[in-house]
Every structure is written in structure tokens, then in C-alpha cells.
Amino acid sequence: MKRPTDSRTLWMAAGVAAVAAAAGPAAAQSQEIRGAVTFEGGAAIPQGQLEIYLEDRSIRDEARRRAAGTRIQTDGTSRTLAFSFSAPANLAPSPTLQIVARLERADGWLLARGSAPFTAGPPVPVTLNAATY
């Protein structure tokens, strides 16, 4: 014999549905992008301002090309610097996405640059190559 549905069961089902609806957008929030920056030849990373950002090479508009990023001050003694930042919520997988690292002196002079293809999940290794003028 079937038992009739009582109001407590209905309220419990409504609560579960409300929690699931609230958790949906939270689960779709941005992911964490992690990686490590090294200097060519395993040398110490020179002193300066390291800017690391996510870039989509297929976008021609410079203002929209950079999606997210972070800045790290280097002291000139570290051989590896770990980084992490949040990816934008609307990040779509693309073969043209890359992590770019730029090392500049305090006066804005470019010392080194490096890039690596972005892959979701594992930390992305980026190697800086000295800039030549």
C-alpha cells in the first residue's frame, strides 16, 4: 500500500531543489590557473616586475585579448616562481589560449618574455627568454 505524500516530504524536495539551483552558478565559477616560471638555462630570474596573464591570440582587439592575470615582484635570487590566478568565468576552451609571462625592470624596460599553451588542470610551466634589442 502506498503512503500519501506529506508536506514534510514536499518541503524537503523543495529545499534540495533550491540548494541545487544555488550551487549551479557557484560550480560554474572560474577555475584556478596555476604554473611556474623559470629563466632560460636554469639561471636565477632577474630582479623586476613579472606580469603573468592569459591571452587569446585569435582576438585582434588588444583590450579584449588579455583575459586575466597577476603580477609578482622578483628579487633576483629565485630560480622558479610559482603563480596562480583565477580564470574568467566565461573562459571557453581554445587552442589559441596561452599563458604569457613578461619580466620588466622598474622603468618598464622589457628584460625577458615567455609563453606556453594553456591547458586546464595541471600547472603550466613557462620559461622566460632574455629579450634582445
N, CA, C and O atoms as a MOPAC input file, in Angstrom:
PM7 MOZYME 1SCF
protein

 N      0.82800 1    -1.17300 1     0.00000 1
 C      0.00000 1     0.00000 1     0.00000 1
 C      0.88100 1     1.24700 1     0.00000 1
 O      1.81300 1     1.34500 1     0.79700 1
 N      0.59100 1     2.20000 1    -0.88800 1
 C      1.35300 1     3.42400 1    -0.98700 1
 C      0.93800 1     4.40100 1     0.08400 1
 O     -0.23700 1     4.53600 1     0.42500 1
 N      1.96700 1     5.09300 1     0.61700 1
 C      1.66900 1     6.13300 1     1.60200 1
 C      1.46300 1     7.45400 1     0.88500 1
 O      2.16700 1     7.73500 1    -0.08500 1
 N      0.54700 1     8.25200 1     1.31700 1
 C      0.34400 1     9.56200 1     0.69000 1
 C      1.54300 1    10.48400 1     0.99700 1
 O      2.16300 1    10.36700 1     2.05400 1
 N      1.85100 1    11.37400 1     0.09300 1
 C      2.95000 1    12.30800 1     0.27800 1
 C      2.53300 1    13.36100 1     1.28500 1
 O      1.48600 1    13.99400 1     1.15400 1
 N      3.38400 1    13.53700 1     2.30500 1
 C      3.05300 1    14.54400 1     3.31900 1
 C      3.79700 1    15.84900 1     3.01300 1
 O      4.66800 1    15.88500 1     2.14400 1
 N      3.45200 1    16.90000 1     3.72200 1
 C      4.03100 1    18.22000 1     3.44500 1
 C      5.52500 1    18.26500 1     3.77400 1
 O      6.26400 1    19.03400 1     3.15900 1
 N      5.97400 1    17.45900 1     4.72800 1
 C      7.38200 1    17.44400 1     5.08100 1
 C      8.22300 1    16.95400 1     3.89200 1
 O      9.29500 1    17.50300 1     3.63700 1
 N      7.77400 1    15.97000 1     3.19200 1
 C      8.48400 1    15.45200 1     2.02200 1
 C      8.52900 1    16.49300 1     0.91400 1
 O      9.54500 1    16.64100 1     0.23400 1
 N      7.42400 1    17.21700 1     0.73100 1
 C      7.39700 1    18.26200 1    -0.28700 1
 C      8.37500 1    19.39300 1     0.04500 1
 O      9.07400 1    19.89200 1    -0.83700 1
 N      8.42000 1    19.79700 1     1.32800 1
 C      9.33100 1    20.85400 1     1.73400 1
 C     10.78700 1    20.41000 1     1.59200 1
 O     11.64300 1    21.21300 1     1.22200 1
 N     11.07100 1    19.15300 1     1.88100 1
 C     12.42200 1    18.63100 1     1.75400 1
 C     12.85000 1    18.62700 1     0.28100 1
 O     13.98000 1    18.99500 1    -0.04000 1
 N     11.94800 1    18.21400 1    -0.60700 1
 C     12.25300 1    18.21100 1    -2.03600 1
 C     12.47700 1    19.63400 1    -2.54500 1
 O     13.37600 1    19.87200 1    -3.35200 1
 N     11.66400 1    20.57800 1    -2.07500 1
 C     11.82600 1    21.97100 1    -2.47500 1
 C     13.16300 1    22.52100 1    -1.97100 1
 O     13.81800 1    23.28100 1    -2.68400 1
 N     13.57600 1    22.15300 1    -0.76800 1
 C     14.86600 1    22.58300 1    -0.22200 1
 C     16.03100 1    22.03600 1    -1.02400 1
 O     16.98700 1    22.75900 1    -1.30300 1
 N     15.96100 1    20.76500 1    -1.39700 1
 C     17.01600 1    20.15800 1    -2.21000 1
 C     17.10700 1    20.85300 1    -3.56400 1
 O     18.20600 1    21.11200 1    -4.05400 1
 N     15.97100 1    21.15600 1    -4.16700 1
 C     15.96600 1    21.84300 1    -5.45600 1
 C     16.55300 1    23.25300 1    -5.32500 1
 O     17.28100 1    23.69800 1    -6.21200 1
 N     16.25000 1    23.95200 1    -4.24000 1
 C     16.78000 1    25.29500 1    -4.03200 1
 C     18.29300 1    25.27100 1    -3.84500 1
 O     18.99500 1    26.12700 1    -4.38400 1
 N     18.79900 1    24.31100 1    -3.09600 1
 C     20.24500 1    24.18800 1    -2.88800 1
 C     20.93100 1    23.85100 1    -4.20600 1
 O     21.99200 1    24.40000 1    -4.50200 1
 N     20.35600 1    22.97700 1    -4.98600 1
 C     20.94200 1    22.60900 1    -6.28100 1
 C     20.96100 1    23.80500 1    -7.22600 1
 O     21.92600 1    23.99700 1    -7.96600 1
 N     19.90400 1    24.60500 1    -7.20600 1
 C     19.84700 1    25.77800 1    -8.07600 1
 C     20.87400 1    26.82200 1    -7.65000 1
 O     21.48700 1    27.46700 1    -8.50100 1
 N     21.06900 1    26.99600 1    -6.35000 1
 C     22.05700 1    27.95900 1    -5.85500 1
 C     23.47400 1    27.47000 1    -6.10100 1
 O     24.36300 1    28.28700 1    -6.33800 1
 N     23.71200 1    26.18600 1    -6.05300 1
 C     25.05800 1    25.63800 1    -6.24800 1
 C     25.44200 1    25.59700 1    -7.71400 1
 O     26.63300 1    25.53400 1    -8.02000 1
 N     24.50900 1    25.63000 1    -8.61300 1
 C     24.80700 1    25.57500 1   -10.04600 1
 C     25.72900 1    26.68700 1   -10.49900 1
 O     26.77900 1    26.39300 1   -11.07000 1
 N     25.39100 1    27.97400 1   -10.27200 1
 C     26.28900 1    29.05400 1   -10.67600 1
 C     27.61100 1    29.02800 1    -9.91300 1
 O     28.64400 1    29.39300 1   -10.47500 1
 N     27.60600 1    28.61600 1    -8.67400 1
 C     28.84300 1    28.55300 1    -7.90400 1
 C     29.77100 1    27.49200 1    -8.47300 1
 O     30.98800 1    27.67800 1    -8.48400 1
 N     29.22600 1    26.40500 1    -8.93400 1
 C     30.05600 1    25.34600 1    -9.51800 1
 C     30.62500 1    25.77700 1   -10.86300 1
 O     31.66600 1    25.27300 1   -11.28400 1
 N     29.95700 1    26.69600 1   -11.53400 1
 C     30.41600 1    27.14500 1   -12.83100 1
 C     31.37000 1    28.32700 1   -12.74000 1
 O     31.76500 1    28.87900 1   -13.76600 1
 N     31.75100 1    28.73000 1   -11.50900 1
 C     32.65100 1    29.85000 1   -11.34700 1
 C     34.02300 1    29.52600 1   -11.90200 1
 O     34.32500 1    28.38200 1   -12.24100 1
 N     34.84600 1    30.55900 1   -11.98500 1
 C     36.13500 1    30.42100 1   -12.62900 1
 C     37.04000 1    29.40800 1   -11.93800 1
 O     36.96300 1    29.19100 1   -10.72900 1
 N     37.89000 1    28.80500 1   -12.73900 1
 C     38.83700 1    27.82800 1   -12.24900 1
 C     40.15000 1    28.52000 1   -11.91300 1
 O     40.37400 1    29.66400 1   -12.30700 1
 N     40.99600 1    27.84100 1   -11.20300 1
 C     42.29400 1    28.36400 1   -10.81900 1
 C     43.32600 1    27.96900 1   -11.87400 1
 O     43.41900 1    26.80100 1   -12.25100 1
 N     44.09000 1    28.93400 1   -12.34200 1
 C     45.17600 1    28.68100 1   -13.27800 1
 C     46.46800 1    28.71500 1   -12.47000 1
 O     46.76000 1    29.69900 1   -11.79100 1
 N     47.23300 1    27.63800 1   -12.54900 1
 C     48.46700 1    27.53100 1   -11.77300 1
 C     49.63400 1    27.22900 1   -12.70300 1
 O     49.45200 1    26.70300 1   -13.80100 1
 N     50.82700 1    27.56700 1   -12.25100 1
 C     52.00400 1    27.26700 1   -13.04100 1
 C     53.26800 1    27.71800 1   -12.34000 1
 O     53.24000 1    28.14800 1   -11.18600 1
 N     54.37800 1    27.61400 1   -13.05700 1
 C     55.68000 1    28.02200 1   -12.54100 1
 C     56.47100 1    28.67000 1   -13.65700 1
 O     56.41600 1    28.23600 1   -14.80700 1
 N     57.21000 1    29.71800 1   -13.30800 1
 C     58.04000 1    30.43700 1   -14.25700 1
 C     59.49700 1    30.16300 1   -13.92500 1
 O     59.89900 1    30.23600 1   -12.76400 1
 N     60.29300 1    29.84600 1   -14.95200 1
 C     61.73700 1    29.66500 1   -14.80900 1
 C     62.42400 1    30.54000 1   -15.85100 1
 O     61.79100 1    31.01800 1   -16.79300 1
 N     63.73200 1    30.74400 1   -15.66800 1
 C     64.51100 1    31.52100 1   -16.61600 1
 C     65.32500 1    30.57100 1   -17.47200 1
 O     65.71000 1    29.49600 1   -17.01100 1
 N     65.59500 1    30.95400 1   -18.71700 1
 C     66.32000 1    30.07800 1   -19.63500 1
 C     67.64900 1    29.63400 1   -19.03100 1
 O     68.34600 1    30.41400 1   -18.38200 1
 N     67.97700 1    28.38500 1   -19.25300 1
 C     69.23400 1    27.82500 1   -18.76300 1
 C     69.23200 1    27.53000 1   -17.27600 1
 O     70.26900 1    27.14900 1   -16.73300 1
 N     68.11100 1    27.69300 1   -16.60300 1
 C     68.04200 1    27.42100 1   -15.16700 1
 C     68.65100 1    28.51300 1   -14.29900 1
 O     68.84000 1    28.31000 1   -13.10000 1
 N     68.96000 1    29.65800 1   -14.88000 1
 C     69.53700 1    30.77000 1   -14.13000 1
 C     68.48600 1    31.41100 1   -13.22800 1
 O     67.28800 1    31.16200 1   -13.36500 1
 N     68.96400 1    32.24100 1   -12.30500 1
 C     68.04700 1    32.97000 1   -11.42000 1
 C     67.25700 1    33.98700 1   -12.23500 1
 O     67.78600 1    34.59300 1   -13.16800 1
 N     66.00100 1    34.16900 1   -11.88300 1
 C     65.13900 1    35.14300 1   -12.55400 1
 C     65.59200 1    36.54100 1   -12.12200 1
 O     65.62600 1    36.82100 1   -10.92400 1
 N     65.94200 1    37.42700 1   -13.06600 1
 C     66.41500 1    38.76300 1   -12.71000 1
 C     65.38200 1    39.55800 1   -11.90900 1
 O     64.18700 1    39.26600 1   -11.93700 1
 N     65.87200 1    40.55800 1   -11.20600 1
 C     65.00800 1    41.41200 1   -10.40100 1
 C     64.13500 1    42.26300 1   -11.31000 1
 O     64.60500 1    42.80500 1   -12.31100 1
 N     62.85200 1    42.37700 1   -10.95000 1
 C     61.92400 1    43.19100 1   -11.71900 1
 C     60.48500 1    42.84300 1   -11.41100 1
 O     60.18900 1    42.17000 1   -10.42500 1
 N     59.60000 1    43.30800 1   -12.26200 1
 C     58.16100 1    43.07800 1   -12.14100 1
 C     57.75900 1    42.01500 1   -13.15300 1
 O     57.92300 1    42.21500 1   -14.35700 1
 N     57.23900 1    40.89800 1   -12.68400 1
 C     56.81800 1    39.80200 1   -13.55700 1
 C     55.30900 1    39.86500 1   -13.71900 1
 O     54.56600 1    39.74500 1   -12.74500 1
 N     54.86200 1    40.05200 1   -14.94400 1
 C     53.43000 1    40.07600 1   -15.25000 1
 C     53.08900 1    38.77800 1   -15.96400 1
 O     53.69200 1    38.44700 1   -16.98500 1
 N     52.12300 1    38.04400 1   -15.42700 1
 C     51.69300 1    36.77100 1   -15.99700 1
 C     50.20700 1    36.89000 1   -16.30000 1
 O     49.42100 1    37.28800 1   -15.44000 1
 N     49.82600 1    36.54400 1   -17.52300 1
 C     48.42400 1    36.70000 1   -17.90000 1
 C     48.01800 1    35.65700 1   -18.92600 1
 O     48.85800 1    35.03700 1   -19.57800 1
 N     46.72000 1    35.48100 1   -19.05100 1
 C     46.12200 1    34.58100 1   -20.02400 1
 C     45.77100 1    35.40600 1   -21.25500 1
 O     45.14100 1    36.45800 1   -21.14400 1
 N     46.17900 1    34.93200 1   -22.42100 1
 C     45.97200 1    35.68100 1   -23.65800 1
 C     45.40400 1    34.76400 1   -24.73500 1
 O     45.80900 1    33.60800 1   -24.86300 1
 N     44.46000 1    35.29800 1   -25.50500 1
 C     43.89300 1    34.56200 1   -26.63200 1
 C     44.42600 1    35.19400 1   -27.91000 1
 O     44.02200 1    36.30000 1   -28.27100 1
 N     45.32500 1    34.50700 1   -28.59200 1
 C     45.97900 1    35.03500 1   -29.78600 1
 C     45.01600 1    35.27400 1   -30.94200 1
 O     45.33300 1    36.03500 1   -31.85600 1
 N     43.85100 1    34.64200 1   -30.92200 1
 C     42.91600 1    34.80100 1   -32.03900 1
 C     42.12500 1    36.10600 1   -31.97100 1
 O     41.49500 1    36.48000 1   -32.96000 1
 N     42.13600 1    36.79900 1   -30.85500 1
 C     41.41300 1    38.06500 1   -30.70300 1
 C     42.32300 1    39.20900 1   -31.13500 1
 O     43.42600 1    39.36300 1   -30.61000 1
 N     41.87100 1    39.99600 1   -32.07400 1
 C     42.69500 1    41.09300 1   -32.61000 1
 C     42.66500 1    42.33800 1   -31.72400 1
 O     43.63700 1    43.09300 1   -31.69300 1
 N     41.57600 1    42.55900 1   -31.01300 1
 C     41.42900 1    43.73300 1   -30.15800 1
 C     42.32200 1    43.58300 1   -28.92600 1
 O     42.10800 1    42.68600 1   -28.11100 1
 N     43.32100 1    44.45700 1   -28.78900 1
 C     44.27500 1    44.37200 1   -27.67800 1
 C     43.59000 1    44.47300 1   -26.31500 1
 O     44.02100 1    43.82600 1   -25.36100 1
 N     42.53800 1    45.26700 1   -26.21300 1
 C     41.85700 1    45.44700 1   -24.93300 1
 C     41.17400 1    44.16200 1   -24.47100 1
 O     41.12100 1    43.89200 1   -23.27100 1
 N     40.65600 1    43.37300 1   -25.39700 1
 C     39.95000 1    42.13600 1   -25.04500 1
 C     40.85300 1    40.91400 1   -25.07200 1
 O     40.45100 1    39.83900 1   -24.62700 1
 N     42.06200 1    41.06200 1   -25.58400 1
 C     42.95800 1    39.92400 1   -25.78600 1
 C     43.40900 1    39.29100 1   -24.47300 1
 O     43.48900 1    38.06600 1   -24.37400 1
 N     43.70200 1    40.10900 1   -23.46800 1
 C     44.13100 1    39.61400 1   -22.16400 1
 C     42.90800 1    39.32800 1   -21.30700 1
 O     42.04500 1    40.18500 1   -21.11800 1
 N     42.85200 1    38.09700 1   -20.79000 1
 C     41.66300 1    37.69700 1   -20.03900 1
 C     41.83300 1    37.89000 1   -18.54100 1
 O     40.94400 1    38.44700 1   -17.89700 1
 N     42.93000 1    37.45500 1   -17.97400 1
 C     43.14200 1    37.53500 1   -16.53000 1
 C     44.63700 1    37.46200 1   -16.28500 1
 O     45.39800 1    37.09400 1   -17.18000 1
 N     45.06000 1    37.80900 1   -15.08500 1
 C     46.48400 1    37.73000 1   -14.81000 1
 C     46.85200 1    38.11600 1   -13.40000 1
 O     45.99600 1    38.36700 1   -12.55200 1
 N     48.16700 1    38.15600 1   -13.16900 1
 C     48.70000 1    38.51100 1   -11.86200 1
 C     50.05600 1    39.16600 1   -12.04500 1
 O     50.65900 1    39.06200 1   -13.11400 1
 N     50.54000 1    39.83700 1   -11.01500 1
 C     51.86600 1    40.46400 1   -11.01500 1
 C     52.64000 1    39.94900 1    -9.80500 1
 O     52.09600 1    39.79600 1    -8.71200 1
 N     53.93100 1    39.68700 1   -10.03800 1
 C     54.80800 1    39.20700 1    -8.97200 1
 C     56.08700 1    40.03000 1    -9.01600 1
 O     56.66400 1    40.22500 1   -10.08600 1
 N     56.53100 1    40.51100 1    -7.87000 1
 C     57.79900 1    41.23300 1    -7.76200 1
 C     58.90300 1    40.20800 1    -7.55900 1
 O     58.82500 1    39.40200 1    -6.63100 1
 N     59.93900 1    40.21900 1    -8.41100 1
 C     61.04200 1    39.27100 1    -8.28100 1
 C     62.21900 1    39.95000 1    -7.59100 1
 O     62.43700 1    41.15200 1    -7.74200 1
 N     62.97400 1    39.15800 1    -6.82900 1
 C     64.09800 1    39.70300 1    -6.07100 1
 C     65.45700 1    39.41500 1    -6.70400 1
 O     66.47300 1    39.90000 1    -6.20700 1
 N     65.50100 1    38.64600 1    -7.77800 1
 C     66.74100 1    38.36500 1    -8.46800 1
 C     67.47900 1    37.13800 1    -7.95400 1
 O     68.58400 1    36.85000 1    -8.41400 1
 N     66.88600 1    36.40500 1    -7.00300 1
 C     67.56600 1    35.23300 1    -6.45200 1
 C     66.83600 1    33.92300 1    -6.73200 1
 O     67.44800 1    32.85600 1    -6.67800 1
 N     65.54800 1    33.98200 1    -7.03000 1
 C     64.74900 1    32.77000 1    -7.22400 1
 C     65.00500 1    32.15600 1    -8.59800 1
 O     65.15000 1    32.87100 1    -9.59000 1
 N     65.05800 1    30.84300 1    -8.64400 1
 C     65.19900 1    30.12600 1    -9.91800 1
 C     63.83100 1    29.73500 1   -10.47600 1
 O     63.68700 1    29.55600 1   -11.68500 1
 N     62.83500 1    29.60300 1    -9.61500 1
 C     61.47500 1    29.24900 1   -10.01600 1
 C     60.49700 1    30.07000 1    -9.19500 1
 O     60.67000 1    30.23100 1    -7.98700 1
 N     59.48100 1    30.58100 1    -9.84500 1
 C     58.40700 1    31.30500 1    -9.16300 1
 C     57.07500 1    30.66200 1    -9.51600 1
 O     56.72900 1    30.53400 1   -10.69100 1
 N     56.34100 1    30.26300 1    -8.50700 1
 C     55.00800 1    29.69600 1    -8.71800 1
 C     54.00000 1    30.83500 1    -8.80400 1
 O     54.16200 1    31.87400 1    -8.16500 1
 N     52.96300 1    30.62600 1    -9.59900 1
 C     51.91000 1    31.62500 1    -9.72700 1
 C     50.55600 1    30.93500 1    -9.77800 1
 O     50.45200 1    29.74800 1   -10.08700 1
 N     49.53300 1    31.70100 1    -9.47000 1
 C     48.15400 1    31.24200 1    -9.62900 1
 C     47.24900 1    32.46500 1    -9.72700 1
 O     47.50000 1    33.49600 1    -9.10300 1
 N     46.21400 1    32.33100 1   -10.50600 1
 C     45.18500 1    33.36100 1   -10.61900 1
 C     43.91000 1    32.71100 1   -11.12100 1
 O     43.93700 1    31.60600 1   -11.66300 1
 N     42.80900 1    33.39400 1   -10.94100 1
 C     41.51600 1    32.85400 1   -11.34000 1
 C     41.23300 1    33.15800 1   -12.79900 1
 O     41.41900 1    34.28300 1   -13.26300 1
 N     40.78600 1    32.14800 1   -13.50900 1
 C     40.38500 1    32.32900 1   -14.90700 1
 C     39.00800 1    32.97500 1   -14.93200 1
 O     38.22900 1    32.79700 1   -13.99600 1
 N     38.69600 1    33.71400 1   -15.97800 1
 C     37.36200 1    34.30100 1   -16.07600 1
 C     36.29000 1    33.21600 1   -16.17000 1
 O     36.53500 1    32.12600 1   -16.68600 1
 N     35.11800 1    33.53000 1   -15.67100 1
 C     34.02100 1    32.55800 1   -15.65100 1
 C     33.58500 1    32.15500 1   -17.05200 1
 O     33.10800 1    31.03600 1   -17.24700 1
 N     33.73500 1    33.03000 1   -18.02000 1
 C     33.27200 1    32.74100 1   -19.37900 1
 C     34.39400 1    32.19200 1   -20.25900 1
 O     34.31500 1    32.30200 1   -21.48300 1
 N     35.41900 1    31.61400 1   -19.67800 1
 C     36.55100 1    31.07800 1   -20.43400 1
 C     36.13300 1    29.83900 1   -21.20900 1
 O     35.70400 1    28.84300 1   -20.62600 1
 N     36.26100 1    29.91100 1   -22.52200 1
 C     35.93300 1    28.78300 1   -23.38600 1
 C     37.23100 1    28.11500 1   -23.82100 1
 O     38.20700 1    28.80200 1   -24.12100 1
 N     37.25600 1    26.78900 1   -23.85800 1
 C     38.46800 1    26.10800 1   -24.29700 1
 C     38.82300 1    26.51600 1   -25.73300 1
 O     37.95800 1    26.57800 1   -26.60700 1
 N     40.10100 1    26.79100 1   -25.95300 1
 C     40.54200 1    27.23200 1   -27.26300 1
 C     42.00200 1    26.85300 1   -27.45500 1
 O     42.79400 1    26.95600 1   -26.51800 1
 N     42.37100 1    26.41500 1   -28.65600 1
 C     43.77100 1    26.08800 1   -28.90100 1
 C     44.66100 1    27.32600 1   -28.99500 1
 O     45.88500 1    27.20000 1   -29.01900 1
 N     44.07000 1    28.51800 1   -29.04800 1
 C     44.85400 1    29.74500 1   -29.15800 1
 C     45.10300 1    30.40800 1   -27.80700 1
 O     45.74000 1    31.46000 1   -27.75600 1
 N     44.62100 1    29.82800 1   -26.71900 1
 C     44.87200 1    30.38000 1   -25.39200 1
 C     46.29300 1    30.06100 1   -24.96800 1
 O     46.77600 1    28.94600 1   -25.16500 1
 N     46.95900 1    31.04600 1   -24.38400 1
 C     48.30200 1    30.81300 1   -23.88300 1
 C     48.54900 1    31.63200 1   -22.61800 1
 O     47.91600 1    32.66100 1   -22.38600 1
 N     49.48200 1    31.14500 1   -21.81600 1
 C     49.94100 1    31.87300 1   -20.63800 1
 C     51.18000 1    32.64400 1   -21.07600 1
 O     52.11500 1    32.06100 1   -21.62600 1
 N     51.19000 1    33.94800 1   -20.83600 1
 C     52.30600 1    34.80100 1   -21.21400 1
 C     52.91600 1    35.37900 1   -19.94500 1
 O     52.19900 1    35.82000 1   -19.04700 1
 N     54.25400 1    35.37400 1   -19.87500 1
 C     54.97400 1    35.97700 1   -18.75400 1
 C     55.92300 1    37.03000 1   -19.30900 1
 O     56.69200 1    36.75600 1   -20.23000 1
 N     55.86700 1    38.23500 1   -18.74700 1
 C     56.74700 1    39.34000 1   -19.15500 1
 C     57.46500 1    39.86000 1   -17.92100 1
 O     56.83300 1    40.19400 1   -16.92000 1
 N     58.79200 1    39.92600 1   -17.99700 1
 C     59.60300 1    40.45900 1   -16.90600 1
 C     60.13000 1    41.82100 1   -17.31900 1
 O     60.81800 1    41.94700 1   -18.33200 1
 N     59.80200 1    42.85100 1   -16.52400 1
 C     60.21500 1    44.21700 1   -16.83300 1
 C     60.95900 1    44.82200 1   -15.65800 1
 O     60.70500 1    44.48000 1   -14.50400 1
 N     61.88900 1    45.73200 1   -15.96500 1
 C     62.56400 1    46.49700 1   -14.91400 1
 C     61.59100 1    47.53100 1   -14.35800 1
 O     60.48300 1    47.68800 1   -14.87100 1
 N     62.00300 1    48.22600 1   -13.32000 1
 C     61.14800 1    49.24100 1   -12.70400 1
 C     60.81400 1    50.37100 1   -13.68000 1
 O     59.75700 1    50.99300 1   -13.57100 1
 N     61.71400 1    50.63900 1   -14.63400 1
 C     61.45800 1    51.70900 1   -15.59900 1
 C     60.64400 1    51.24900 1   -16.80200 1
 O     60.41300 1    52.03500 1   -17.72100 1
 N     60.19700 1    49.97400 1   -16.81600 1
 C     59.35000 1    49.45800 1   -17.88600 1
 C     60.10200 1    48.77600 1   -19.00900 1
 O     59.48400 1    48.29900 1   -19.96100 1
 N     61.41800 1    48.71700 1   -18.92200 1
 C     62.23400 1    48.08100 1   -19.95700 1
 C     62.04500 1    46.57600 1   -19.89700 1
 O     62.18800 1    45.97800 1   -18.83100 1
 N     61.72400 1    45.94900 1   -21.03200 1
 C     61.48400 1    44.50800 1   -21.08500 1
 C     62.79700 1    43.74800 1   -20.94300 1
 O     63.72900 1    43.95800 1   -21.71900 1
 N     62.87000 1    42.85600 1   -19.93900 1
 C     64.05700 1    42.02900 1   -19.71600 1
 C     63.91100 1    40.64400 1   -20.33200 1
 O     64.85800 1    40.11900 1   -20.91800 1
 N     62.73400 1    40.05400 1   -20.20100 1
 C     62.51900 1    38.69300 1   -20.69100 1
 C     61.03600 1    38.47400 1   -20.94100 1
 O     60.17900 1    39.16100 1   -20.38600 1
 N     60.75800 1    37.48300 1   -21.80400 1
 C     59.37000 1    37.13300 1   -22.12100 1
 C     59.31400 1    35.64400 1   -22.39500 1
 O     60.27300 1    35.05800 1   -22.89600 1
 N     58.18800 1    35.03900 1   -22.06500 1
 C     57.97600 1    33.63200 1   -22.35600 1
 C     56.49400 1    33.34100 1   -22.44200 1
 O     55.67500 1    34.10100 1   -21.92500 1
 N     56.14700 1    32.24400 1   -23.09300 1
 C     54.74900 1    31.84800 1   -23.19500 1
 C     54.66800 1    30.34100 1   -23.30200 1
 O     55.63800 1    29.66800 1   -23.64900 1
 N     53.48400 1    29.82500 1   -22.99400 1
 C     53.22000 1    28.39300 1   -23.08500 1
 C     51.74200 1    28.21100 1   -23.37700 1
 O     50.92200 1    29.00600 1   -22.91600 1
 N     51.38300 1    27.17900 1   -24.13400 1
 C     49.96300 1    26.90900 1   -24.39300 1
 C     49.23900 1    26.61200 1   -23.08600 1
 O     49.76200 1    25.92400 1   -22.20900 1
 N     48.02800 1    27.14400 1   -22.97300 1
 C     47.22800 1    26.91300 1   -21.76400 1
 C     46.53900 1    25.56300 1   -21.84400 1
 O     45.86900 1    25.24500 1   -22.82700 1
 N     46.71600 1    24.77500 1   -20.78900 1
 C     45.98600 1    23.51900 1   -20.64300 1
 C     45.32800 1    23.53300 1   -19.27700 1
 O     45.98600 1    23.77800 1   -18.26600 1
 N     44.04500 1    23.27500 1   -19.24600 1
 C     43.30900 1    23.27600 1   -17.98000 1
 C     43.72900 1    22.07100 1   -17.15300 1
 O     43.91900 1    20.97400 1   -17.67900 1
 N     43.86800 1    22.29000 1   -15.86700 1
 C     44.18700 1    21.19400 1   -14.95700 1
 C     45.58500 1    21.28600 1   -14.39100 1
 O     45.77500 1    21.92200 1   -13.35400 1
 N     46.58800 1    20.66800 1   -15.03800 1
 C     47.92400 1    20.62700 1   -14.43700 1
 C     48.59500 1    21.99400 1   -14.47600 1
 O     48.24500 1    22.82500 1   -15.31300 1
 N     49.55800 1    22.24400 1   -13.57900 1
 C     50.29300 1    23.50600 1   -13.60700 1
 C     51.02000 1    23.69600 1   -14.95100 1
 O     51.55700 1    22.74400 1   -15.51700 1
 N     51.02500 1    24.92500 1   -15.43900 1
 C     51.61400 1    25.24900 1   -16.73700 1
 C     53.04200 1    25.77000 1   -16.51400 1
 O     53.22000 1    26.76900 1   -15.81600 1
 N     54.06300 1    25.11400 1   -17.09100 1
 C     55.43300 1    25.64100 1   -16.98300 1
 C     55.70200 1    26.68700 1   -18.06300 1
 O     55.39800 1    26.46800 1   -19.23600 1
 N     56.27400 1    27.82900 1   -17.66200 1
 C     56.61100 1    28.89700 1   -18.59900 1
 C     58.09000 1    29.22100 1   -18.42400 1
 O     58.54900 1    29.45200 1   -17.30600 1
 N     58.83300 1    29.23800 1   -19.52300 1
 C     60.25500 1    29.57900 1   -19.48900 1
 C     60.44800 1    30.96600 1   -20.06500 1
 O     60.00200 1    31.25800 1   -21.17500 1
 N     61.12700 1    31.83100 1   -19.29100 1
 C     61.43500 1    33.18600 1   -19.74800 1
 C     62.68800 1    33.16000 1   -20.60500 1
 O     63.66900 1    32.50800 1   -20.24800 1
 N     62.66800 1    33.85600 1   -21.71900 1
 C     63.83100 1    34.00400 1   -22.58800 1
 C     64.23400 1    35.46500 1   -22.56200 1
 O     63.38200 1    36.34800 1   -22.66500 1
 N     65.54400 1    35.73200 1   -22.42300 1
 C     66.04200 1    37.10200 1   -22.35000 1
 C     65.67400 1    37.86000 1   -23.62100 1
 O     65.77900 1    37.33400 1   -24.72900 1
 N     65.24700 1    39.09100 1   -23.44200 1
 C     64.90000 1    39.94800 1   -24.58800 1
 C     66.17700 1    40.49700 1   -25.19500 1
 O     67.08800 1    40.91700 1   -24.48200 1
 N     66.23200 1    40.49000 1   -26.51100 1
 C     67.37700 1    41.06700 1   -27.21100 1
 C     66.89000 1    42.24500 1   -28.03000 1
 O     65.83500 1    42.19100 1   -28.66100 1
 N     67.66300 1    43.29300 1   -28.01100 1
 C     67.28600 1    44.50800 1   -28.73200 1
 C     68.24800 1    44.76000 1   -29.85200 1
 O     68.10300 1    45.74100 1   -30.58200 1

